Structure formats: structure tokens, C-alpha cells
Coordinates of C-alpha atoms in Angstrom, one line a residue:
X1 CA 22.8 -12.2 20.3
X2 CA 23.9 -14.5 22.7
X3 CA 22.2 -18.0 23.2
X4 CA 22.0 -20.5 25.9
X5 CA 20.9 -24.3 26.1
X6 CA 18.6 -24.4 29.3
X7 CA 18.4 -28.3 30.6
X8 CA 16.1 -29.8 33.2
X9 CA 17.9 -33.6 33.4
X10 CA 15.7 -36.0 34.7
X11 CA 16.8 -38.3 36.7
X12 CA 15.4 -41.9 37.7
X13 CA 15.6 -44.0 40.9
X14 CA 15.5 -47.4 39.8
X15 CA 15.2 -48.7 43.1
X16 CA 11.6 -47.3 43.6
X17 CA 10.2 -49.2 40.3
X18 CA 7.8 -51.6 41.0
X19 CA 7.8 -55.2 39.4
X20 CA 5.4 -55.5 36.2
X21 CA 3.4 -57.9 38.5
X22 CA 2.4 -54.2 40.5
X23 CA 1.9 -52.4 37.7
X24 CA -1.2 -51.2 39.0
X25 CA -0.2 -49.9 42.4
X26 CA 1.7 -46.9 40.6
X27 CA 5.2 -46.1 41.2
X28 CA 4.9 -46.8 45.1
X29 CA 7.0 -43.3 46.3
X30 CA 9.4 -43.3 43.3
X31 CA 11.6 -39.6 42.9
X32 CA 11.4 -38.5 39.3
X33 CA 12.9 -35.9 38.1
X34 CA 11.6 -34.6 34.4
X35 CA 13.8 -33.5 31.3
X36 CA 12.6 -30.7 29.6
X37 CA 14.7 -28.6 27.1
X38 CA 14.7 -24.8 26.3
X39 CA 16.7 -22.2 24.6
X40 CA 16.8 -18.9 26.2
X41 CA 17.5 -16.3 23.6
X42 CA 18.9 -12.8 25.2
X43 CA 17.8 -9.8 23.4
X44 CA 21.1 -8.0 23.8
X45 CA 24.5 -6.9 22.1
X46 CA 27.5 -8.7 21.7
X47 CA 29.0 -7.6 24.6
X48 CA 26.4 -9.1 26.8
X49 CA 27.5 -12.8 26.0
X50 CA 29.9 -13.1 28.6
X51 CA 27.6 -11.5 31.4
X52 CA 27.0 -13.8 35.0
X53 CA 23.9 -15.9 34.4
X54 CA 22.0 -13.2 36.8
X55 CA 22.8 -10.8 34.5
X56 CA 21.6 -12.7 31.8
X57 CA 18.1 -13.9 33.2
X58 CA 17.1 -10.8 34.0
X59 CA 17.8 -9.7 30.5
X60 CA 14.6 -10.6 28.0
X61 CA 14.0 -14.2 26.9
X62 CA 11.9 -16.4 24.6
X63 CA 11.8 -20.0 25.8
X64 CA 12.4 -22.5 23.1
X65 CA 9.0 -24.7 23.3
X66 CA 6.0 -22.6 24.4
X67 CA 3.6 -22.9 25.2
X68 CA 4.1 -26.1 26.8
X69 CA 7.3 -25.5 29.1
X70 CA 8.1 -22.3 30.1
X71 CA 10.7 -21.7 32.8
X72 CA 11.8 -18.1 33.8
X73 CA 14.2 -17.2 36.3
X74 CA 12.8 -15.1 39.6
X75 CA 14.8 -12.3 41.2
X76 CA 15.9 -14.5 43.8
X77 CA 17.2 -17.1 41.3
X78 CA 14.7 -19.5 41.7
X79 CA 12.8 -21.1 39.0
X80 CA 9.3 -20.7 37.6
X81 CA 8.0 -23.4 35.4
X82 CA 4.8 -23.4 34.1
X83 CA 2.9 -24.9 30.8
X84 CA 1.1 -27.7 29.9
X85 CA 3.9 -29.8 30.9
X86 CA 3.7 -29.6 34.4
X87 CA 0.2 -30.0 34.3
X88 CA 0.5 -33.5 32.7
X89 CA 3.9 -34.4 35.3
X90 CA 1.8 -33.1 38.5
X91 CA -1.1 -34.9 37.3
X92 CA 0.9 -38.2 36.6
X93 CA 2.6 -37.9 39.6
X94 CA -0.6 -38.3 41.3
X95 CA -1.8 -40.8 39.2
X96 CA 1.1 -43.2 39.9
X97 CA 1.9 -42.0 43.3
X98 CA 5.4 -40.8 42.6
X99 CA 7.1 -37.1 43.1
X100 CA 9.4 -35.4 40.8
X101 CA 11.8 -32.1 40.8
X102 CA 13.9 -30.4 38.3
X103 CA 18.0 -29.9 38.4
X104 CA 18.9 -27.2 36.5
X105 CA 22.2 -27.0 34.1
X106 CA 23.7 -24.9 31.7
X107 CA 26.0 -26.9 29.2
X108 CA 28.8 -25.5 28.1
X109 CA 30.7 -25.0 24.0
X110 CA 32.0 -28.6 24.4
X111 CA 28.4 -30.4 25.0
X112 CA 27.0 -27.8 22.3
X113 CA 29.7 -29.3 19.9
X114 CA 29.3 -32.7 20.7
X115 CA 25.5 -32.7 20.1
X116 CA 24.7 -29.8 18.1
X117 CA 22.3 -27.3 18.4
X118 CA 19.0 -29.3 18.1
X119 CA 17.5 -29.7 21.6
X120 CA 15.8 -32.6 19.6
X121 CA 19.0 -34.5 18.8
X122 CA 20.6 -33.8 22.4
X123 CA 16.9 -35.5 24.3
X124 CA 17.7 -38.3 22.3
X125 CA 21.0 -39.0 22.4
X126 CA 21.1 -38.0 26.4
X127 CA 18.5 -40.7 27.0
X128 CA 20.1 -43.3 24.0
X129 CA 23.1 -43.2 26.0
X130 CA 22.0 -43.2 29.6
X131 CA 22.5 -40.4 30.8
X132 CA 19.4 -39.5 31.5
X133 CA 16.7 -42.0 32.3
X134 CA 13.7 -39.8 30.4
X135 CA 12.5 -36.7 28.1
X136 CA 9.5 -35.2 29.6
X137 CA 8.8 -33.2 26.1
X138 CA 6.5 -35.1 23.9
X139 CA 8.6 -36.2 20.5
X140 CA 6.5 -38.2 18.0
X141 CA 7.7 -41.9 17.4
X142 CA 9.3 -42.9 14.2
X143 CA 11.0 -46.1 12.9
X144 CA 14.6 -44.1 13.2
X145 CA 13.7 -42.8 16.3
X146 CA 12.0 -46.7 17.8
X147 CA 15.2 -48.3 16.4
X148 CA 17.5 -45.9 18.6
X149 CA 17.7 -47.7 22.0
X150 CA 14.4 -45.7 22.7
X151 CA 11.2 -46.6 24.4
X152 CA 8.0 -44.4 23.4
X153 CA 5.5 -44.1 26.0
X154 CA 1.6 -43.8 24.6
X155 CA 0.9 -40.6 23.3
X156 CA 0.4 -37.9 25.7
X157 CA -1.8 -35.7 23.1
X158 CA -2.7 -35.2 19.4
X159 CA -2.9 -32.5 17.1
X160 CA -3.2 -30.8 13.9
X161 CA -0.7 -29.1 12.0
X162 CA -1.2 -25.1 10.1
X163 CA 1.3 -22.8 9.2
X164 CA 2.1 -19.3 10.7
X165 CA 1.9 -17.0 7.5
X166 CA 2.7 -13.2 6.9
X167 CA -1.2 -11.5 6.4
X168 CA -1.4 -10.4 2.7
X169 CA 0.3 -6.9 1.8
X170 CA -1.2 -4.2 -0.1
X171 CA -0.5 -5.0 -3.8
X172 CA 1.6 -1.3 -5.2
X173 CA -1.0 1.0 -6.7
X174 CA 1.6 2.4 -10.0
X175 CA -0.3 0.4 -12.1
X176 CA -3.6 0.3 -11.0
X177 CA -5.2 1.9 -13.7
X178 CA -4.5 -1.0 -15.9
X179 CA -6.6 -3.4 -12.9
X180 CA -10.3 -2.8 -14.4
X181 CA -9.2 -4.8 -17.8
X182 CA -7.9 -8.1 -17.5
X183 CA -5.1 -8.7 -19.4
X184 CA -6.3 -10.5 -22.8
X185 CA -9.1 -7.3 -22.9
X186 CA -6.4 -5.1 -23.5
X187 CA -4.7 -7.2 -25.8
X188 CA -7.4 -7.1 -28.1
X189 CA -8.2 -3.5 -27.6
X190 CA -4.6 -3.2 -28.8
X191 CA -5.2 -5.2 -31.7
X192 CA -8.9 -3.6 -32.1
X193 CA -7.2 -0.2 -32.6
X194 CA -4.2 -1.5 -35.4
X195 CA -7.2 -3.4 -37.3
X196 CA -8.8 -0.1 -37.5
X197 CA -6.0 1.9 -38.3
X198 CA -5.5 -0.2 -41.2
X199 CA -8.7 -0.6 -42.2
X200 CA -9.7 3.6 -42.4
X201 CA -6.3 3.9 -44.2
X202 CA -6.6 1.5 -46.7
X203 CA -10.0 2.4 -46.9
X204 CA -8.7 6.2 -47.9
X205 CA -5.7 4.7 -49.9
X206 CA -8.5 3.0 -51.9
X207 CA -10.4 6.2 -52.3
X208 CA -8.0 8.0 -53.4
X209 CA -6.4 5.6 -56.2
X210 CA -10.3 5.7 -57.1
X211 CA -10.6 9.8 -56.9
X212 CA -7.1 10.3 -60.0
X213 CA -8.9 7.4 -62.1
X214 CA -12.1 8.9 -62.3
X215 CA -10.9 12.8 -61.9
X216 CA -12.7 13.6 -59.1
X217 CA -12.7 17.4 -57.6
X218 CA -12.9 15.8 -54.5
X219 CA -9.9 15.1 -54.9
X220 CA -8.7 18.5 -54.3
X221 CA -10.8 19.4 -52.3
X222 CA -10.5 16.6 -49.3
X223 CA -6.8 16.0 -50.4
X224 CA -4.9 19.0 -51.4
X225 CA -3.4 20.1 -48.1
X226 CA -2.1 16.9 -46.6
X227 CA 0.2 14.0 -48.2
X228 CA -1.5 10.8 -49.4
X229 CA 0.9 7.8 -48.4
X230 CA -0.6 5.2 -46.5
X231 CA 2.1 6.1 -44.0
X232 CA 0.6 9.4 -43.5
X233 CA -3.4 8.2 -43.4
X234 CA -2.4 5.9 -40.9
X235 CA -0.5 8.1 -38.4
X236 CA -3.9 10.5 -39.0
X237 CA -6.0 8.4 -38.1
X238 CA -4.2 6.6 -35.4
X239 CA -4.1 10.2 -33.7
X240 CA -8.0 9.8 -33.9
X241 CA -9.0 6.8 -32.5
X242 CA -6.6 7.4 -29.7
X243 CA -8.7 10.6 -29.2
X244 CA -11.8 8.7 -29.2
X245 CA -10.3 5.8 -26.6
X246 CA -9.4 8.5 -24.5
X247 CA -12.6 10.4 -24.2
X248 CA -11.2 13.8 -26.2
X249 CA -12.8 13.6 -29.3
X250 CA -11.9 14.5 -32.8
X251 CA -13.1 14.4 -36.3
X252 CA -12.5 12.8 -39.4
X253 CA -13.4 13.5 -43.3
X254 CA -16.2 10.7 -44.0
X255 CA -17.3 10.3 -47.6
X256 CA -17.7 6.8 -48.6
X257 CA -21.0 4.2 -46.7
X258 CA -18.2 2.0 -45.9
X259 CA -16.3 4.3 -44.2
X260 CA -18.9 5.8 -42.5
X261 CA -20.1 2.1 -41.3
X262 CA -16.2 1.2 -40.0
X263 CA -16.1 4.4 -37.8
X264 CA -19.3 4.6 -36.6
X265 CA -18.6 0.9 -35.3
X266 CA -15.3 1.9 -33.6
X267 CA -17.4 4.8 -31.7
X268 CA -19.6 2.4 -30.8
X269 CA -16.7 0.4 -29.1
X270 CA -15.0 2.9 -27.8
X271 CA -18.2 4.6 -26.3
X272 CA -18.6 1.5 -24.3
X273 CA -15.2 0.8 -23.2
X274 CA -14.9 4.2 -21.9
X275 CA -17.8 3.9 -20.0
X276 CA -17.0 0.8 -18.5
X277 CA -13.0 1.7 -17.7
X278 CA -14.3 5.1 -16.1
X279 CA -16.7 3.3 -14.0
X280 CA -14.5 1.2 -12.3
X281 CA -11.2 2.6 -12.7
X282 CA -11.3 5.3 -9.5
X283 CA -12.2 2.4 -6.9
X284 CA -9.1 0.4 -8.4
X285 CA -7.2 3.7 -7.4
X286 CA -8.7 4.1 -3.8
X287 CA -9.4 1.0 -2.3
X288 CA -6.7 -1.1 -1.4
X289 CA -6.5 -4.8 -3.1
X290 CA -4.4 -7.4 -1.1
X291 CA -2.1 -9.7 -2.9
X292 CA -3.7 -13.2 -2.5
X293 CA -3.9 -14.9 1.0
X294 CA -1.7 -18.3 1.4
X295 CA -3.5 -21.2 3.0
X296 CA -1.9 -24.2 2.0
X297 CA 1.4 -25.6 0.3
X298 CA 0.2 -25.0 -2.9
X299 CA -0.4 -21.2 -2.1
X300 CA 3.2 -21.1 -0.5
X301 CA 4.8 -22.7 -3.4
X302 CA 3.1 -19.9 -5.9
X303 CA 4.2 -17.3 -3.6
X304 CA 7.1 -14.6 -4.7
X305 CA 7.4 -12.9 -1.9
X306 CA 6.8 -15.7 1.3
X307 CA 9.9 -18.1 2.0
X308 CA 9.4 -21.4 3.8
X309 CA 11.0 -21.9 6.8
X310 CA 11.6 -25.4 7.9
X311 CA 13.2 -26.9 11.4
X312 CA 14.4 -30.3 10.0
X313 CA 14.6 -32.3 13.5
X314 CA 11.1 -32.1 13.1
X315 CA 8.9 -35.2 11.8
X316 CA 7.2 -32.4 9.5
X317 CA 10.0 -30.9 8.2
X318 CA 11.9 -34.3 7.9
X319 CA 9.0 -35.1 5.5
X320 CA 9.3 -32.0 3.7
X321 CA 13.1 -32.0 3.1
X322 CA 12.5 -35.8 2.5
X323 CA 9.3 -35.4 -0.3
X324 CA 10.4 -36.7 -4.0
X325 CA 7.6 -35.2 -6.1
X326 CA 4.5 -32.9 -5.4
X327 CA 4.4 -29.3 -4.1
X328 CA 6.7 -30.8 -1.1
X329 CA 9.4 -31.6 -2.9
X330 CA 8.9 -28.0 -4.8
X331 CA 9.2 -26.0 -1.1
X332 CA 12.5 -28.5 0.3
X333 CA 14.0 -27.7 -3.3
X334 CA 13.3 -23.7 -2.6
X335 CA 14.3 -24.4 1.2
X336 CA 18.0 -26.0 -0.5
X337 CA 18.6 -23.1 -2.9
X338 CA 18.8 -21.1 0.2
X339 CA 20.1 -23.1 3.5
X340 CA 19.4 -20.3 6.0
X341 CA 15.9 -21.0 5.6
X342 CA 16.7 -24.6 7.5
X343 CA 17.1 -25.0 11.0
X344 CA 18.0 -26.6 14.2
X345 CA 17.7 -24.1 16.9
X346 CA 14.3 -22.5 17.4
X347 CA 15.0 -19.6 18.6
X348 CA 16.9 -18.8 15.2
X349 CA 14.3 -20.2 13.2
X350 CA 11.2 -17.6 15.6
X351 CA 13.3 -14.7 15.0
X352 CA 13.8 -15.2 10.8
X353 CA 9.9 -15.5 11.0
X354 CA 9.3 -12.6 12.9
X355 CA 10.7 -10.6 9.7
X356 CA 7.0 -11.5 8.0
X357 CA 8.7 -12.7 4.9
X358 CA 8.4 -16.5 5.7
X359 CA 5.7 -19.3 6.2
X360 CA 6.4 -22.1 9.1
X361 CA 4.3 -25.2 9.9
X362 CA 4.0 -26.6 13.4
X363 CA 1.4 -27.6 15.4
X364 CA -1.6 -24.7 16.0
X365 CA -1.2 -24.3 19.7
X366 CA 2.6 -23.2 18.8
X367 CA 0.6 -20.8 15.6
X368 CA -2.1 -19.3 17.9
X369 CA 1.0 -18.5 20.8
X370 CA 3.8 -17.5 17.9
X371 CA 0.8 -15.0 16.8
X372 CA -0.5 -14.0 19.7
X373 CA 3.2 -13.0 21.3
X374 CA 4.3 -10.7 18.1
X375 CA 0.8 -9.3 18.2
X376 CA 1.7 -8.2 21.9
X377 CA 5.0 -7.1 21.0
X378 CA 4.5 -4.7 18.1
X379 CA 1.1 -4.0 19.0
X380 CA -0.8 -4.8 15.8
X381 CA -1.5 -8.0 13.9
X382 CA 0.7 -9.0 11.2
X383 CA 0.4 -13.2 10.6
X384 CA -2.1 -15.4 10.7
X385 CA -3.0 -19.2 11.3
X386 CA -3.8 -21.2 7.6
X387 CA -6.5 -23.4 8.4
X388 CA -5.2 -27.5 9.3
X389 CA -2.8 -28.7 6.6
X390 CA -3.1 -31.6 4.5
X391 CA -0.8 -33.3 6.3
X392 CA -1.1 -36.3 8.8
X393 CA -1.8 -35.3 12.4
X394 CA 0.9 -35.7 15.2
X395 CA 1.2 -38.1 18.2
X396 CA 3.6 -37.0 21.1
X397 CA 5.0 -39.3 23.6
X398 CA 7.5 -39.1 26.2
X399 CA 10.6 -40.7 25.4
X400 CA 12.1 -43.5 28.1
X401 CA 15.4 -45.5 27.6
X402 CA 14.8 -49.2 26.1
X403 CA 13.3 -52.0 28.3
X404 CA 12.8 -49.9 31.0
X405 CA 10.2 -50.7 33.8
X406 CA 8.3 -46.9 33.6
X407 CA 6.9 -47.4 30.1
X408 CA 4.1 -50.1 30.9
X409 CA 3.7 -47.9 34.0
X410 CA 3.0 -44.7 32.3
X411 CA 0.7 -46.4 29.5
X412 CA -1.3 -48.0 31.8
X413 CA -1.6 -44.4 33.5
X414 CA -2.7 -43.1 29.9
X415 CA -5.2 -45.6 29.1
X416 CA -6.9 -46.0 32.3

């Protein structure tokens, strides 16, 4: 699978800005051009990597941060960009009286080394070191982030977080004929049937030790074909009230009132928990039950079978990996044990949660698109959106170099 860092550098006429004492009359004419970063991901074979770029574009892609910049490459290598993003630039633009274009570059191994794969890290660094005067995709502000020769602009837009989970799975039906008990009622079935056991066998033992003292002939006669070691009385009768559990009946010798009272009690049971087991026990066996859904952390943190995934150049999964107690600490400790689940390139990270076997949290409008594209590409539904996480909503700015003239610009363009 080959991968390519797609780069729309902005660059910045500084002779255009106005002074701060013009703030209001916009940009007067200024030439922007916006920074916005993908990573085209070519669904292909090895061999492809080394293909011309036309070759490549017209091979299938997934852009890197949908739904708010797309760009896609026409037949006649042109480029078409679309997402929110150009609807905030074009509408800015306006707003400030300025115009803007795109420049186009594809960085080679050598930038790729130098500032790894996070398209995160590389806006950042472009625009700390001056290279580029701007980042036209919104980043959320932190002290790290303020503290690195950066301006943040006032926030372009808000919004909640979820996470993307795998809808539940059909728990395995081999043992669903032990679903209509929970388990503590069969435990004490279990024990029911050894207490009864015991019981009718000492109950005989006693009868018999009874029958040679006072020379019964019923001795003989209930006791002179079979052995009479408690060993013995209890297999018998454990043979019975396995009978009776299972609904195939059977018969035992009853002489003594006690004995009669301590069986007629067990077919009392029995009767009942047959009927209550037989009831139930063929819906367990043809409908369906789904393992339980996961809506929040906690839910993820319980799961066996759903892995989190977590990008850590994000402020969400920076505060995951950086949690020291709680359910967040519990998933960046899970995410640790197994370092593929951590990642810096999103394309990586979209197809490890196409597999269905991992949760992700990012904002919804990512969710509803990351859902909405697999259900059009396998053609049936197979994640969901959790409902908003617990967790503090996100601000995104554009990011400008430090002390520059366009920040008071653009935040008066916000706020008015």
C-alpha cells in the first residue's frame, strides 16, 4: 500500500497587510494562499508504489481529513477541492476582501523523515519555522502548542466528541441452553440435587440399620436384590432425581412419612423448574441475543473483544495516553501493551478500524462520515456512532506564525 503526503502550502504576501489602525477595512486585496494537509492512501499492490503521480491519482484514494477538505485529482490533472473548508476560506475571503489559491506539492522520503508522519506535527512545525505563513485546518490550542512560536486565531467551530464502534455481534449459541438460568440458579440446583442425594440415602442407610435391629421382613423383601452401602443408595438415587430434572421419570421404593415428605418436595421443585426451563429455553435457541452495546469508556474498557484505537497528535488522544487514573488510564495502558493500536498517520489508523474489531473517538462529523463511507462500500451497516462522550468539547482555530498582523484580522472577521 503505497502512501503519499498531499500539501496545499499557503503562502502570505506581507506587503498587502493592513496596519492594526485598518483593521476594519479587511485585508485591502491581499493573495492568500491556504495550507491544508491530506494523505492519499492508494488501494493497490506493492508494485504500484513507484507508478507516475497520474497513475496514482486515478487509482482509489481516501483523503486524510474528511469531511472538511477533500481534494481529488481530475483527468486533466487539475484539482478539485471541496469541504467545509473552502466554504469557511471563500466566505473569509469575502469577508476581508482578500483572494486565495492553492500550490500543490508532493514531499518527498527526506521531508517525511525529517517531520514524521503526523500531518499534525509537519502544520506546526512548517508554520513554527516559517515556512509557511498559515494552516488552514482547524487544530485546537493548547499551552504546548501556544508556547510554540504559534498564533491561534478564534475558533472557527465547536464540537462534540463520540466514538465510532463495531455494532454488537451475535453472542455463539453452543451454550445457549444454559441462558434461561442465571448462573447462581444453577449453582444451587447443583447443590439442591447433592442435598437430596444425601438426604434419601442416609434416609435408607438409616432404615435399613433400623430393619436388622428390629428383624424386619421388609428387609428382604425391599432389600434382597441390591447392595446396601451408602455408596450404592446414593448412585440409585442420584440416577432418579436426574430422571425427574430431566422430565423422564422414574420410581423409587417409599416406605417411611419422612421419606415420602423429602421426595414429594424434590418433585415439587423439579416440577417447577422444568416448566420454567422448557418455557423459555427454545427462544434462547432461536432468537439471536447480541453481546452488550459499547457507549462509553467504561463500556470499552469492559470489552474483550473491541480494541481502542488512539491517534496521539490528537488533543483527545494526548489526554488519553496522558490519563493517571480512571477508565482513561485503563484504555492508554491497553493502547501500550499493544503499540499498533497508536498512531500518527490516519490513513493507517481508518483502515485498522475498518477491521470492526476497534473503537475510535473523534469528533461526530468525522463518526457520521467514517460510518456512512464503509456503509457505502460494503453495502451493509456494521459500526455505529456512541452518543457525545464525557469528555470536554473541542475548539478549532486556524494556526498563524507568532505576532503576525492576520490574527486580529481574522478574529475580528469571527466575531463580527
Amino acid at each position: 500500500m503505497s502512501l503519499h503526503l498531499l500539501v496545499i502550502v499557503m503562502v502570505l504576501n506581507s506587503f498587502y497587510w493592513p496596519t492594526l489602525s485598518n483593521r476594519n477595512n479587511g485585508l485591502n486585496g491581499a493573495h492568500l494562499i491556504f495550507a491544508v494537509f491530506h494523505v492519499l492512501k492508494a488501494l493497490a499492490d506493492d508494485k504500484f508504489q513507484t507508478v507516475s503521480l497520474h497513475e496514482y491519482y486515478s487509482t482509489f484514494f481516501n483523503c486524510k481529513n474528511p469531511p472538511f477538505d477533500v481534494v481529488i485529482q481530475k483527468p486533466n490533472g487539475s484539482y478539485s477541492h471541496f469541504g467545509t473548508g473552502p466554504l469557511w476560506q471563500s466566505w473569509l475571503a469575502k469577508k476581508l476582501n482578500f483572494t486565495y489559491s492553492y500550490r500543490y506539492l508532493i514531499p518527498n522520503k527526506t521531508m517525511i523523515e525529517k517531520y514524521g508522519e503526523s500531518t499534525i506535527e509537519l502544520c506546526l512545525r512548517l508554520v513554527a519555522d516559517n515556512e509557511v505563513d498559515a494552516c488552514g485546518n482547524g487544530l485546537i490550542a493548547t499551552p504546548e502548542r501556544k508556547s510554540a512560536n504559534l498564533d491561534f486565531s478564534y475558533f472557527i467551530w465547536t464540537e462534540l466528541y463520540s466514538m465510532i464502534v463495531p455494532l454488537p455481534e451475535e453472542e455463539p449459541r453452543l451454550f445457549a441452553f444454559v441462558r434461561p438460568f442465571q448462573p447462581t440458579v444453577w449453582l444451587l440446583l447443583f447443590i439442591t440435587i447433592i442435598a437430596v442425594v444425601l438426604s434419601m440415602s442416609l434416609f435408607s442407610k438409616c432404615f435399613l440399620i433400623s430393619a436388622k435391629k428390629n428383624n424386619s421382613h421388609q428387609l428382604d423383601s425391599k432389600f434382597s436384590k441390591q447392595s446396601t452401602t451408602l455408596f450404592n443408595f446414593a448412585s440409585s438415587y442420584l440416577v432418579y432425581v436426574i430422571n425427574i430434572i430431566t422430565n423422564q421419570g422414574g420410581n423409587t421404593p417409599v416406605i417411611r412419612f419422612s421419606f415420602r415428605i423429602l421426595v414429594g418436595g424434590w418433585l415439587l421443585v423439579a416440577t417447577v423448574l422444568v416448566n420454567s426451563y422448557s418455557g423459555t429455553v427454545v427462544s434462547y435457541l432461536t432468537v439471536p441475543k447480541m453481546k452488550p452495546p459499547i457507549n462509553t469508556f467504561e463500556d470499552l474498557a469492559n470489552s474483550k473483544d473491541v480494541g481502542i484505537l488512539i491517534k496521539e497528535d490528537l488533543v483527545i488522544g494526548i489526554q488519553i495516553l496522558a490519563a493517571q487514573s480512571g477508565v482513561l488510564k485503563t484504555l492508554a495502558d491497553q493502547a501500550r501493551r499493544n503499540p499498533d493500536q497508536i498512531f500518527k498517520d490516519q490513513s493507517k489508523l481508518d483502515a485498522r478500524l475498518a477491521t470492526g474489531r476497534y473503537a475510535y473517538s473523534f469528533v461526530q462529523t468525522y463518526c457520521k462520515f467514517f460510518i456512512a463511507n464503509q456503509l457505502k462500500k460494503d453495502g451493509i451497516c456494521r459500526f455505529k456512532m456512541t452518543d457525545p462522550l464525557s469528555f470536554e468539547t473541542g475548539f478549532w482555530s486556524i494556526v498563524f506564525r507568532k505576532d503576525n498582523k492576520i490574527t486580529a484580522n481574522i478574529n475580528d472577521a469571527y466575531i463580527h
